[in-house]
Amino acid sequence: YKRQAPGGGEVRGMPRWMVKALAVIPALAVSTVVTSMVGATLPPVAGFALFVGGLVTGVLLLAGVGEPAAARVLLASRPARAEELDMLAGALTVLCRAQLGPPVIRLRVRRGEHAIAAGGFGRRTVVVSGGLLDAVEGGHLPQDQAAAVIAHAGALVRGGWVRNDPAIGFWSLPWQVIVAVAQVVASVGRRLPLTSVAWRLRGIVLAIAVVQAVQLHQVWLAATIAGIGVVSYVMPVLEWRWRQLLLASGDVAVREAGLASALADFLRRCPRTPDRQARLRTLEGSTHVMRPLGLV
């Protein structure tokens, strides 16, 4: 991947919008089909209200209207309280110097998440986990490392990488429900013998089903089964590519903000993986100097 600053960037000659489109289109397409099927079973008035209401909400979210409400509903987050902002005073000072803190971005808190994390959402929102606040309060996470974690998310927001995520999250709600149910079923299925083997061999099972459907002249059923099979293989790869591009672009922005060493120190606290080791090598090789202290 070409690592470039937020606001631009390509992946092997592919524009970033295309990388994201490929990652989210399957979920949006499935959600649209499911919503249409549900709407067809409702009374005409209710079906029309579902269609128009969903369309209007999606357009408003694309225009940036209702971002706080979307963050509350889709991410189960709330605005950061005054005492929480005071707790992050050191980190916010660093972020403001890099133009990645309030009021440029709005901080929200997701108390149910215990991991130390922060994520960008929409045009101005960064959601920090309750685990990050707890770690700062307990003295386990230094202010500069907290700033680096938040800066990574804030840079993606400023760069427009997650600009349309509120609309995408809203429109893909049916897909998210399906995924949640599938995860529950999968957790139960793992206890059954040969479940993992059956999943790895799903391509053979689906191919047989497609052939049988064609022999019965059920072309649409065959196409649907084939589509499900393709999505099950391709979608994880596309989502992984988008996540890698986000990580790389956020790391570039953190490095430019002079917080590379702080982010590297934080990553060393996490379990070692090949991807994380690659990020550490990039961050540790940075020689960017922290911007001079300015008025905030």
Coordinates of C-alpha atoms in Angstrom, one line a residue:
Y1 CA 0.0 0.0 0.0
K2 CA 1.1 3.5 -0.7
R3 CA 1.1 5.3 2.6
Q4 CA -0.1 8.9 2.1
A5 CA -1.5 11.6 4.3
P6 CA -5.2 11.7 4.9
G7 CA -7.0 13.6 2.2
G8 CA -5.5 11.7 -0.6
G9 CA -3.9 8.3 -1.2
E10 CA -4.1 5.3 -3.5
V11 CA -3.8 1.6 -3.1
R12 CA -1.8 0.1 -6.0
G13 CA -3.2 2.7 -8.3
M14 CA -6.8 2.4 -6.9
P15 CA -8.4 5.6 -5.5
R16 CA -9.3 5.4 -1.9
W17 CA -13.0 5.9 -2.6
M18 CA -13.0 2.8 -4.7
V19 CA -11.2 0.8 -2.0
K20 CA -13.9 1.8 0.5
A21 CA -16.7 1.3 -2.0
L22 CA -15.6 -2.3 -2.6
A23 CA -15.5 -2.8 1.1
V24 CA -19.0 -1.5 1.9
I25 CA -21.0 -2.2 -1.2
P26 CA -21.8 -5.9 -0.3
A27 CA -23.2 -4.9 3.1
L28 CA -25.2 -2.0 1.5
A29 CA -26.5 -4.3 -1.2
V30 CA -27.6 -7.0 1.2
S31 CA -29.2 -4.4 3.5
T32 CA -31.1 -2.9 0.6
V33 CA -32.4 -6.3 -0.5
V34 CA -33.5 -7.2 3.1
T35 CA -35.2 -3.9 3.6
S36 CA -37.1 -4.2 0.3
M37 CA -38.2 -7.7 1.2
V38 CA -39.4 -6.5 4.6
G39 CA -41.1 -3.5 3.1
A40 CA -43.0 -5.7 0.6
T41 CA -44.6 -7.6 3.5
L42 CA -45.8 -4.5 5.2
P43 CA -49.1 -2.7 4.6
P44 CA -48.7 -0.2 1.7
V45 CA -48.7 2.9 4.0
A46 CA -46.1 1.4 6.4
G47 CA -43.9 0.2 3.5
F48 CA -44.0 3.6 1.9
A49 CA -43.1 5.3 5.2
L50 CA -40.2 2.8 5.7
F51 CA -38.9 3.6 2.2
V52 CA -39.3 7.4 2.3
G53 CA -38.1 7.7 5.9
G54 CA -35.0 5.6 5.3
L55 CA -34.2 7.5 2.1
V56 CA -34.6 10.9 3.8
T57 CA -32.5 9.9 6.8
G58 CA -29.8 8.6 4.6
V59 CA -29.7 11.8 2.5
L60 CA -29.6 13.9 5.7
L61 CA -26.7 11.9 7.1
L62 CA -24.8 12.2 3.9
A63 CA -25.2 16.0 4.2
G64 CA -23.8 15.9 7.7
V65 CA -27.1 16.5 9.5
G66 CA -27.7 14.5 12.6
E67 CA -24.2 13.2 13.1
P68 CA -24.4 13.4 17.0
A69 CA -27.7 11.4 16.9
A70 CA -26.2 8.8 14.6
A71 CA -23.2 8.5 16.9
R72 CA -25.5 8.0 19.8
V73 CA -27.6 5.3 18.1
L74 CA -25.1 3.5 16.0
L75 CA -22.1 3.6 18.3
A76 CA -23.9 3.8 21.7
S77 CA -21.9 6.8 22.6
R78 CA -22.5 10.1 24.5
P79 CA -20.8 13.5 24.5
A80 CA -17.7 13.6 26.7
R81 CA -18.4 15.2 30.1
A82 CA -16.5 18.1 31.6
E83 CA -14.7 15.9 34.1
E84 CA -13.6 13.6 31.4
L85 CA -12.3 16.4 29.3
D86 CA -10.4 17.7 32.4
M87 CA -9.0 14.2 32.8
L88 CA -7.7 14.4 29.2
A89 CA -6.4 17.9 29.6
G90 CA -2.8 17.0 28.8
A91 CA -3.7 15.0 25.8
L92 CA -6.2 17.6 24.5
T93 CA -3.5 20.3 24.7
V94 CA -1.2 18.2 22.4
L95 CA -4.1 17.5 20.1
C96 CA -5.1 21.1 19.8
R97 CA -1.5 22.0 18.8
A98 CA -1.8 19.5 16.0
Q99 CA -5.3 20.8 15.1
L100 CA -6.8 17.4 15.9
G101 CA -8.6 18.3 19.1
P102 CA -11.7 20.2 20.2
P103 CA -13.4 22.3 18.9
V104 CA -12.2 21.0 15.5
I105 CA -13.4 17.6 16.5
R106 CA -16.1 16.6 19.0
L107 CA -15.2 13.9 21.6
R108 CA -17.7 11.3 22.5
V109 CA -17.4 8.4 24.9
R110 CA -18.4 4.8 24.6
R111 CA -18.5 3.5 28.1
G112 CA -19.2 -0.1 27.3
E113 CA -16.0 -0.7 25.5
H114 CA -13.1 -1.7 27.8
A115 CA -10.3 -1.8 25.2
I116 CA -8.1 1.3 24.9
A117 CA -9.3 2.7 21.5
A118 CA -10.6 5.7 19.6
G119 CA -12.4 5.8 16.3
G120 CA -13.4 8.5 13.9
F121 CA -17.0 8.9 12.7
G122 CA -18.4 11.4 10.2
R123 CA -17.1 14.9 9.8
R124 CA -16.2 16.0 13.3
T125 CA -16.7 13.1 15.7
V126 CA -14.1 11.0 17.5
V127 CA -15.4 8.3 19.9
V128 CA -13.1 7.2 22.7
S129 CA -13.6 4.1 24.7
G130 CA -14.3 3.9 28.3
G131 CA -11.2 1.8 28.6
L132 CA -9.1 4.7 27.4
L133 CA -10.5 7.0 30.0
D134 CA -10.1 4.4 32.8
A135 CA -6.5 3.8 31.8
V136 CA -5.7 7.5 31.9
E137 CA -7.5 8.0 35.2
G138 CA -5.6 5.0 36.7
G139 CA -2.3 6.3 35.4
H140 CA -1.7 3.3 33.2
L141 CA -1.9 5.3 30.0
P142 CA 0.3 8.5 29.8
Q143 CA -1.2 11.6 28.3
D144 CA 1.0 11.6 25.3
Q145 CA 0.0 8.0 24.4
A146 CA -3.7 8.9 24.9
A147 CA -3.1 11.9 22.6
A148 CA -1.5 9.6 19.9
V149 CA -4.4 7.2 20.0
I150 CA -7.0 10.0 19.7
A151 CA -4.9 11.8 17.0
H152 CA -5.0 8.7 14.8
A153 CA -8.8 8.8 14.8
G154 CA -9.0 12.5 14.6
A155 CA -6.7 12.6 11.5
L156 CA -9.0 10.2 9.7
V157 CA -11.9 12.5 10.5
R158 CA -10.1 15.6 9.3
G159 CA -8.9 13.8 6.2
G160 CA -12.5 12.8 5.2
W161 CA -11.8 9.1 5.4
V162 CA -14.9 8.4 7.5
R163 CA -17.0 11.3 6.3
N164 CA -19.9 9.1 5.1
D165 CA -19.8 6.5 7.8
P166 CA -23.0 7.7 9.6
A167 CA -25.0 7.2 6.4
I168 CA -23.2 3.9 5.6
G169 CA -23.8 2.7 9.2
F170 CA -27.5 3.6 9.1
W171 CA -28.1 2.0 5.7
S172 CA -26.3 -1.2 6.6
L173 CA -28.2 -1.8 9.8
P174 CA -29.9 -4.9 8.4
W175 CA -26.5 -6.3 7.5
Q176 CA -25.2 -5.6 11.0
V177 CA -28.2 -7.5 12.5
I178 CA -27.5 -10.5 10.2
V179 CA -23.8 -10.4 11.2
A180 CA -24.7 -10.3 14.9
V181 CA -27.0 -13.3 14.6
A182 CA -24.4 -15.2 12.5
Q183 CA -21.8 -14.5 15.2
V184 CA -24.0 -16.0 17.9
V185 CA -24.7 -19.1 15.7
A186 CA -21.0 -19.4 14.9
S187 CA -20.1 -19.3 18.6
V188 CA -22.5 -22.2 19.2
G189 CA -21.4 -24.0 16.0
R190 CA -17.7 -24.0 17.1
R191 CA -18.6 -26.5 19.8
L192 CA -19.9 -29.0 17.2
P193 CA -17.4 -31.4 15.5
L194 CA -16.3 -30.6 11.9
T195 CA -17.9 -27.2 11.9
S196 CA -14.6 -25.4 10.9
V197 CA -13.9 -27.9 8.2
A198 CA -17.4 -27.4 6.8
W199 CA -16.9 -23.7 6.7
R200 CA -13.5 -24.0 4.8
L201 CA -15.2 -26.3 2.3
R202 CA -18.2 -24.1 1.8
G203 CA -17.1 -23.3 -1.8
I204 CA -17.7 -27.0 -2.8
V205 CA -21.1 -27.1 -1.0
L206 CA -22.2 -23.9 -2.6
A207 CA -21.0 -25.0 -6.1
I208 CA -23.1 -28.2 -5.8
A209 CA -26.1 -26.1 -4.7
V210 CA -25.6 -23.8 -7.7
V211 CA -25.4 -26.8 -10.1
Q212 CA -28.6 -28.3 -8.6
A213 CA -30.4 -25.0 -8.9
V214 CA -29.4 -24.7 -12.6
Q215 CA -30.6 -28.2 -13.3
L216 CA -33.9 -27.3 -11.8
H217 CA -34.0 -24.2 -14.1
Q218 CA -33.9 -21.9 -11.0
V219 CA -31.5 -19.4 -12.4
W220 CA -32.1 -16.7 -9.9
L221 CA -31.6 -19.1 -7.0
A222 CA -28.4 -20.3 -8.5
A223 CA -27.2 -16.7 -9.0
T224 CA -28.1 -15.8 -5.4
I225 CA -26.3 -18.8 -4.0
A226 CA -23.2 -18.0 -6.1
G227 CA -23.3 -14.4 -5.0
I228 CA -23.4 -15.5 -1.3
G229 CA -20.4 -17.7 -1.9
V230 CA -18.4 -14.9 -3.7
V231 CA -19.2 -12.4 -0.9
S232 CA -18.2 -14.8 1.8
Y233 CA -14.7 -15.1 0.3
V234 CA -14.2 -11.6 -1.1
M235 CA -15.7 -9.3 1.5
P236 CA -13.2 -10.1 4.3
V237 CA -10.4 -9.4 1.9
L238 CA -11.9 -6.1 0.8
E239 CA -12.6 -5.0 4.4
W240 CA -9.0 -5.9 5.4
R241 CA -7.6 -3.8 2.6
W242 CA -9.6 -0.8 3.7
R243 CA -8.6 -1.3 7.4
Q244 CA -5.0 -1.4 6.4
L245 CA -5.3 1.8 4.4
L246 CA -6.9 3.5 7.3
L247 CA -4.1 2.4 9.7
A248 CA -1.4 3.4 7.3
S249 CA -2.9 6.9 6.6
G250 CA -3.6 7.5 10.3
D251 CA 0.0 6.5 11.1
V252 CA 1.3 9.1 8.6
A253 CA -0.8 11.8 10.2
V254 CA 0.3 10.9 13.7
R255 CA 3.9 11.0 12.5
E256 CA 3.4 14.4 11.0
A257 CA 1.9 15.6 14.2
G258 CA 5.1 14.6 16.0
L259 CA 3.4 11.8 18.0
A260 CA 5.1 8.8 16.3
S261 CA 7.1 7.8 19.4
A262 CA 4.1 8.1 21.7
L263 CA 2.0 5.8 19.4
A264 CA 4.9 3.4 19.1
D265 CA 5.1 3.2 22.8
F266 CA 1.4 2.4 23.0
L267 CA 1.7 -0.3 20.3
R268 CA 4.5 -2.0 22.2
R269 CA 2.0 -2.6 25.0
C270 CA -0.3 -4.5 22.6
P271 CA 0.2 -8.2 21.5
R272 CA 2.8 -8.5 18.8
T273 CA 1.5 -9.3 15.3
P274 CA 3.2 -9.0 11.9
D275 CA 1.0 -6.0 11.0
R276 CA 1.7 -4.3 14.3
Q277 CA 5.5 -5.0 13.9
A278 CA 5.4 -3.3 10.5
R279 CA 3.6 -0.3 11.9
L280 CA 6.2 -0.1 14.7
R281 CA 9.1 -0.1 12.2
T282 CA 7.5 2.7 10.3
L283 CA 6.8 4.8 13.4
E284 CA 10.2 4.1 15.0
G285 CA 11.9 5.2 11.8
S286 CA 10.2 8.6 12.0
T287 CA 12.4 11.7 12.7
H288 CA 9.6 14.2 12.6
V289 CA 9.9 16.8 15.3
M290 CA 7.0 17.9 17.5
R291 CA 5.6 21.2 16.5
P292 CA 6.5 24.1 18.8
L293 CA 4.1 25.0 21.5
G294 CA 1.5 27.4 20.4
L295 CA -1.4 29.2 21.8
V296 CA -4.4 26.9 22.3

